[in-house]
Amino acid sequence: MSIGQNIPHDSSRGHVTGGSVFIDDRALTQKEVFVLPVGVPAAAGLLKSIETKEALKAPGILAAFTAKDFHHNHWGTIIPEQPVLVENKIGYYDEPALILVGTSMDALLRAKSLVKFDIEKHPAILSIDEAIAKKNFIYKANPFACGDAHSALQKAPHKLSGSFECGGQEHFYLESQACIAYPMEDGQIEIHSSSQHPSETQHVVAEALGLSLHEVVCIVKRMGGGFGGKESQAAPFAAMAALVAQKMQRPARLCLSKDDDMMMTGKRHPFKNFYEVGFDDDGRILGLKAQLYADGGAYADLSSSILDRAMFHIDGAYFLPHAHIEGYVCRTNFHSNTAFRGFGGPQGTMTIESIIEDIAAYLKKDALDIRLLNCYGKNQNNVTHYGQTLTHNTLPDLFAQLKNDSEYLRRRQEIDIFNSQGTGKIRGLSVTATKFGIAFTARFLNQGNALVNVHKDGTVQVSTGATEMGQGVNTKIQQIVAHTFGVPSPDVKVMATSTEKNHNTSPTAASSGSDINGSAALQASLEIKNRLAWLYHNILIGTTMNDIAECPPVDLNQLNLADFHFHDGNVVHLPSGQNISWTELVKKAYLNRMSLGEYAHFKTEGLGFDKARSLGTPFNYFTNGVAVSEVEIDTWTGESKVLQADILMDLGRPLNPGIDRGQVTGAFVQGMGWVTSEKLFYNKEGKLLSHSPTTYKIPSIQDTPRVFNVSFIENNENHQNVHRSKAVGEPPFLLGISVWTALKNALRYKSTQRIPHIKSPATPEELLMELKQYE
Ligand code: MTE
Ligand code: LUZ
Ligand code: MOS
């Protein structure tokens, strides 16, 4: 039994001993050169010319390349509109426009300041409001409509309207964008990249260099974190390194510094959402109208899909009988915003959680009661605003159990008393939920393939399109395959991802890495297992003898698979009690000239969404969870801290509960960072000023909840996914929102005249400015 066990992450030892190899740990090869992208010092305008004469004279500088050197200078996952290097029109401040090549990073950093750009500056669009005013949109979504939101709002006894704003977020992966391109024979390129999407990296490199796809191989051993930031945006940097490898016929290494990475690459999308909500005296939501505006930055990237997911998640965990949701992606002069854990889901769900907090303040009720009242039901009120029915909905159970386990009512009373004592500190308590739709909303991405090779000694190598970024996908696939063959998990190795073994793969994203690739690996393993069972069957009945009678072709009609039990390194024929060791059977299969390798393709069944009518089943299932956060604000300084957080999740039957626990705690802390301390600062010119940890604050260990409880409910009903597990990567990120709503709740105790209104992140400044309003 390997499924459901806490076997260690396959890199845990390497990560703590330094044995794990990241891109920049790869040994330097002969003639290898270093590559440095140089960004433009303006957010908008025209790039007239670039002066590189002085820089090229500097010691250690070998070459400089510009947009003109590419066979094809544009890329883009959905719309191929983003230049690899600025050609003429500038999209954002610090956008790469030139690549310098040198013999060392030191030489490049010295020469960089010698590059001179001649730019005709234009006014830049640096806010969502400005983009709305100028109708500067990249994408307008087809509205989602269910029921009759207009009349529902007209008839509603109470109405609230307003706007909700949340900021962007830097991924802050520890390994910046990094790649090394090697020139191979006949003009081929081998690129090692820190990429969540090796296939797209391969495709962008090939196009940029004018090669066919079969002339480029992209290999990904692991990433030092991706969090969505390397889903699309690893590709243009790979193209830059590959260009140098092609032009100079030398290996080319491009590893961004943290500062360059933060300035040049996109972040989570800031959103500004307008809404009008109608509700009854109890707080039951009767109708919701909302217009979502995402800040896409300068280029399309994945923004349209991210906006779609925000619109899919505007319901949060709550039934909306009448809703009308519109969405726009604004084009601004910022770095092109991109995928980030949750992919628009957090920005949608946070809107409704904020609205519910406001409804509660307006009705002078506890927000948890409003949430319980509106929560999706098990058999009624269980159809989303896009027409997908929730099956085995665990949300009501999760809310009820968390309310009880966390002693919500007792703590609420204690907080009421604490806040009445005038200590200068105020506390707040709030529960929020996550109901995250699992599947890529673009249906074609829900497919994957796997290659399983069993070697003569019985050990196994598995290759899939999944990329390891710390989330443990390798370990989960290892467990699935080890379980299928009944071998110890150390006998299964998940190999580096390579486009030469697995083709046309989807990004490891949408939390479905182990769903899709684990399923494909299971399918391939089952084929081999059937073959081995057939062989043993033939050995037992005497039709197979080495060198005399070879095993006949597999005939599953003549085989009762349930008779064969693969377990503990043995294969037992249950009816006769006879058994053979796994390695012995594998050896016999080889001698019988049977294939010990298999390749399988998997696609998620049952998905279908009609974009024109915004109706259907975009998701395979939902991963649900709830969290309660208790916070304290110092009313003199605006500083806040999380005193306690309790999380309860439904992860089906976890493949590896230990890894999932790590995902849940990590995602929660990353989520609370987004809504509290992580603020991106730009100057008036649109240059990012908070481009390093000195000015950009992710949560530190002292910021994590003082008391932190994580538990899972038992749910054996998720038959839609491999071994009844559920995806875990992104869903718990949304639970960090409870910290923000808890801060809002705390403010309610001070604000007697109006409903507290704060933006996200709720930095000390933001909280202090709101508290000022109450004086
Ligand atoms: N966990 C770690 N340690 N590092 C990461 O980069 N990325 C998250 C999540 N958990 C990430 C992580 C994101 S954005 C996604 S989509 C999933 O992992 C992807 O992996 P999975 O589909 O295998 O869960
Ligand atoms: N990427 C993507 C994603 O291309 N489509 C999605 O639906 C998605 N969802 C979450 C994260 N990444
Ligand atoms: Mo995750 S945002 O789907 O890479």
PDB file of N, CA, C and O in Angstrom, residues 102-131:
ATOM      1  N   GLY A 102      27.709  37.774 -22.408  1.00  0.00           N
ATOM      2  CA  GLY A 102      29.051  37.984 -21.883  1.00  0.00           C
ATOM      3  C   GLY A 102      29.650  36.721 -21.310  1.00  0.00           C
ATOM      4  O   GLY A 102      28.997  35.677 -21.244  1.00  0.00           O
ATOM      5  N   THR A 103      30.900  36.843 -20.876  1.00  0.00           N
ATOM      6  CA  THR A 103      31.600  35.680 -20.347  1.00  0.00           C
ATOM      7  C   THR A 103      31.332  35.466 -18.859  1.00  0.00           C
ATOM      8  O   THR A 103      31.688  34.438 -18.308  1.00  0.00           O
ATOM      9  N   SER A 104      30.721  36.482 -18.215  1.00  0.00           N
ATOM     10  CA  SER A 104      30.344  36.309 -16.809  1.00  0.00           C
ATOM     11  C   SER A 104      29.191  37.242 -16.488  1.00  0.00           C
ATOM     12  O   SER A 104      28.970  38.246 -17.169  1.00  0.00           O
ATOM     13  N   MET A 105      28.463  36.935 -15.427  1.00  0.00           N
ATOM     14  CA  MET A 105      27.367  37.803 -14.991  1.00  0.00           C
ATOM     15  C   MET A 105      27.926  39.150 -14.562  1.00  0.00           C
ATOM     16  O   MET A 105      27.324  40.195 -14.792  1.00  0.00           O
ATOM     17  N   ASP A 106      29.088  39.103 -13.932  1.00  0.00           N
ATOM     18  CA  ASP A 106      29.715  40.327 -13.455  1.00  0.00           C
ATOM     19  C   ASP A 106      29.961  41.294 -14.607  1.00  0.00           C
ATOM     20  O   ASP A 106      29.624  42.482 -14.539  1.00  0.00           O
ATOM     21  N   ALA A 107      30.520  40.773 -15.677  1.00  0.00           N
ATOM     22  CA  ALA A 107      30.800  41.604 -16.848  1.00  0.00           C
ATOM     23  C   ALA A 107      29.497  42.207 -17.383  1.00  0.00           C
ATOM     24  O   ALA A 107      29.442  43.400 -17.742  1.00  0.00           O
ATOM     25  N   LEU A 108      28.450  41.412 -17.414  1.00  0.00           N
ATOM     26  CA  LEU A 108      27.174  41.880 -17.959  1.00  0.00           C
ATOM     27  C   LEU A 108      26.590  43.001 -17.102  1.00  0.00           C
ATOM     28  O   LEU A 108      26.094  44.000 -17.622  1.00  0.00           O
ATOM     29  N   LEU A 109      26.661  42.825 -15.785  1.00  0.00           N
ATOM     30  CA  LEU A 109      26.064  43.829 -14.894  1.00  0.00           C
ATOM     31  C   LEU A 109      26.822  45.156 -14.989  1.00  0.00           C
ATOM     32  O   LEU A 109      26.235  46.222 -14.871  1.00  0.00           O
ATOM     33  N   ARG A 110      28.165  45.094 -15.230  1.00  0.00           N
ATOM     34  CA  ARG A 110      28.932  46.326 -15.402  1.00  0.00           C
ATOM     35  C   ARG A 110      28.585  47.013 -16.721  1.00  0.00           C
ATOM     36  O   ARG A 110      28.509  48.233 -16.797  1.00  0.00           O
ATOM     37  N   ALA A 111      28.365  46.210 -17.749  1.00  0.00           N
ATOM     38  CA  ALA A 111      28.142  46.784 -19.084  1.00  0.00           C
ATOM     39  C   ALA A 111      26.721  47.303 -19.268  1.00  0.00           C
ATOM     40  O   ALA A 111      26.478  48.187 -20.105  1.00  0.00           O
ATOM     41  N   LYS A 112      25.820  46.788 -18.473  1.00  0.00           N
ATOM     42  CA  LYS A 112      24.402  47.098 -18.647  1.00  0.00           C
ATOM     43  C   LYS A 112      24.118  48.606 -18.663  1.00  0.00           C
ATOM     44  O   LYS A 112      23.349  49.099 -19.494  1.00  0.00           O
ATOM     45  N   SER A 113      24.792  49.337 -17.748  1.00  0.00           N
ATOM     46  CA  SER A 113      24.495  50.769 -17.641  1.00  0.00           C
ATOM     47  C   SER A 113      25.042  51.553 -18.834  1.00  0.00           C
ATOM     48  O   SER A 113      24.737  52.734 -19.003  1.00  0.00           O
ATOM     49  N   LEU A 114      25.844  50.907 -19.667  1.00  0.00           N
ATOM     50  CA  LEU A 114      26.398  51.595 -20.846  1.00  0.00           C
ATOM     51  C   LEU A 114      25.445  51.556 -22.041  1.00  0.00           C
ATOM     52  O   LEU A 114      25.661  52.222 -23.041  1.00  0.00           O
ATOM     53  N   VAL A 115      24.398  50.758 -21.914  1.00  0.00           N
ATOM     54  CA  VAL A 115      23.411  50.698 -22.999  1.00  0.00           C
ATOM     55  C   VAL A 115      22.533  51.938 -22.934  1.00  0.00           C
ATOM     56  O   VAL A 115      22.090  52.346 -21.858  1.00  0.00           O
ATOM     57  N   LYS A 116      22.309  52.592 -24.087  1.00  0.00           N
ATOM     58  CA  LYS A 116      21.472  53.801 -24.102  1.00  0.00           C
ATOM     59  C   LYS A 116      20.270  53.587 -25.022  1.00  0.00           C
ATOM     60  O   LYS A 116      20.420  53.154 -26.166  1.00  0.00           O
ATOM     61  N   PHE A 117      19.095  53.896 -24.482  1.00  0.00           N
ATOM     62  CA  PHE A 117      17.873  53.769 -25.268  1.00  0.00           C
ATOM     63  C   PHE A 117      17.405  55.157 -25.704  1.00  0.00           C
ATOM     64  O   PHE A 117      17.376  56.082 -24.900  1.00  0.00           O
ATOM     65  N   ASP A 118      17.032  55.275 -26.965  1.00  0.00           N
ATOM     66  CA  ASP A 118      16.416  56.515 -27.445  1.00  0.00           C
ATOM     67  C   ASP A 118      14.915  56.260 -27.542  1.00  0.00           C
ATOM     68  O   ASP A 118      14.460  55.473 -28.372  1.00  0.00           O
ATOM     69  N   ILE A 119      14.164  56.926 -26.673  1.00  0.00           N
ATOM     70  CA  ILE A 119      12.734  56.620 -26.541  1.00  0.00           C
ATOM     71  C   ILE A 119      11.892  57.874 -26.685  1.00  0.00           C
ATOM     72  O   ILE A 119      12.206  58.925 -26.107  1.00  0.00           O
ATOM     73  N   GLU A 120      10.832  57.773 -27.469  1.00  0.00           N
ATOM     74  CA  GLU A 120       9.815  58.830 -27.504  1.00  0.00           C
ATOM     75  C   GLU A 120       8.738  58.424 -26.514  1.00  0.00           C
ATOM     76  O   GLU A 120       7.966  57.496 -26.774  1.00  0.00           O
ATOM     77  N   LYS A 121       8.720  59.081 -25.360  1.00  0.00           N
ATOM     78  CA  LYS A 121       7.794  58.675 -24.293  1.00  0.00           C
ATOM     79  C   LYS A 121       6.362  59.101 -24.601  1.00  0.00           C
ATOM     80  O   LYS A 121       6.130  60.201 -25.092  1.00  0.00           O
ATOM     81  N   HIS A 122       5.426  58.223 -24.286  1.00  0.00           N
ATOM     82  CA  HIS A 122       3.997  58.535 -24.413  1.00  0.00           C
ATOM     83  C   HIS A 122       3.352  58.414 -23.040  1.00  0.00           C
ATOM     84  O   HIS A 122       3.898  57.755 -22.156  1.00  0.00           O
ATOM     85  N   PRO A 123       2.177  59.032 -22.868  1.00  0.00           N
ATOM     86  CA  PRO A 123       1.497  58.869 -21.579  1.00  0.00           C
ATOM     87  C   PRO A 123       1.115  57.394 -21.365  1.00  0.00           C
ATOM     88  O   PRO A 123       0.669  56.733 -22.300  1.00  0.00           O
ATOM     89  N   ALA A 124       1.311  56.931 -20.157  1.00  0.00           N
ATOM     90  CA  ALA A 124       1.024  55.524 -19.868  1.00  0.00           C
ATOM     91  C   ALA A 124      -0.308  55.393 -19.140  1.00  0.00           C
ATOM     92  O   ALA A 124      -0.726  56.309 -18.443  1.00  0.00           O
ATOM     93  N   ILE A 125      -0.952  54.255 -19.330  1.00  0.00           N
ATOM     94  CA  ILE A 125      -2.184  53.952 -18.586  1.00  0.00           C
ATOM     95  C   ILE A 125      -1.767  53.127 -17.373  1.00  0.00           C
ATOM     96  O   ILE A 125      -1.263  52.014 -17.514  1.00  0.00           O
ATOM     97  N   LEU A 126      -1.960  53.688 -16.170  1.00  0.00           N
ATOM     98  CA  LEU A 126      -1.412  53.045 -14.984  1.00  0.00           C
ATOM     99  C   LEU A 126      -2.460  52.749 -13.916  1.00  0.00           C
ATOM    100  O   LEU A 126      -2.143  52.646 -12.731  1.00  0.00           O
ATOM    101  N   SER A 127      -3.696  52.594 -14.338  1.00  0.00           N
ATOM    102  CA  SER A 127      -4.710  52.138 -13.378  1.00  0.00           C
ATOM    103  C   SER A 127      -5.883  51.532 -14.133  1.00  0.00           C
ATOM    104  O   SER A 127      -6.089  51.812 -15.324  1.00  0.00           O
ATOM    105  N   ILE A 128      -6.637  50.707 -13.407  1.00  0.00           N
ATOM    106  CA  ILE A 128      -7.840  50.110 -13.988  1.00  0.00           C
ATOM    107  C   ILE A 128      -8.831  51.212 -14.343  1.00  0.00           C
ATOM    108  O   ILE A 128      -9.428  51.196 -15.423  1.00  0.00           O
ATOM    109  N   ASP A 129      -8.968  52.203 -13.456  1.00  0.00           N
ATOM    110  CA  ASP A 129      -9.916  53.295 -13.710  1.00  0.00           C
ATOM    111  C   ASP A 129      -9.618  54.000 -15.029  1.00  0.00           C
ATOM    112  O   ASP A 129     -10.516  54.287 -15.812  1.00  0.00           O
ATOM    113  N   GLU A 130      -8.326  54.275 -15.253  1.00  0.00           N
ATOM    114  CA  GLU A 130      -7.932  54.951 -16.491  1.00  0.00           C
ATOM    115  C   GLU A 130      -8.250  54.094 -17.717  1.00  0.00           C
ATOM    116  O   GLU A 130      -8.716  54.594 -18.737  1.00  0.00           O
ATOM    117  N   ALA A 131      -7.984  52.810 -17.583  1.00  0.00           N
ATOM    118  CA  ALA A 131      -8.260  51.910 -18.714  1.00  0.00           C
ATOM    119  C   ALA A 131      -9.752  51.844 -18.994  1.00  0.00           C
ATOM    120  O   ALA A 131     -10.181  51.822 -20.150  1.00  0.00           O
TER     121      ALA A 131
END
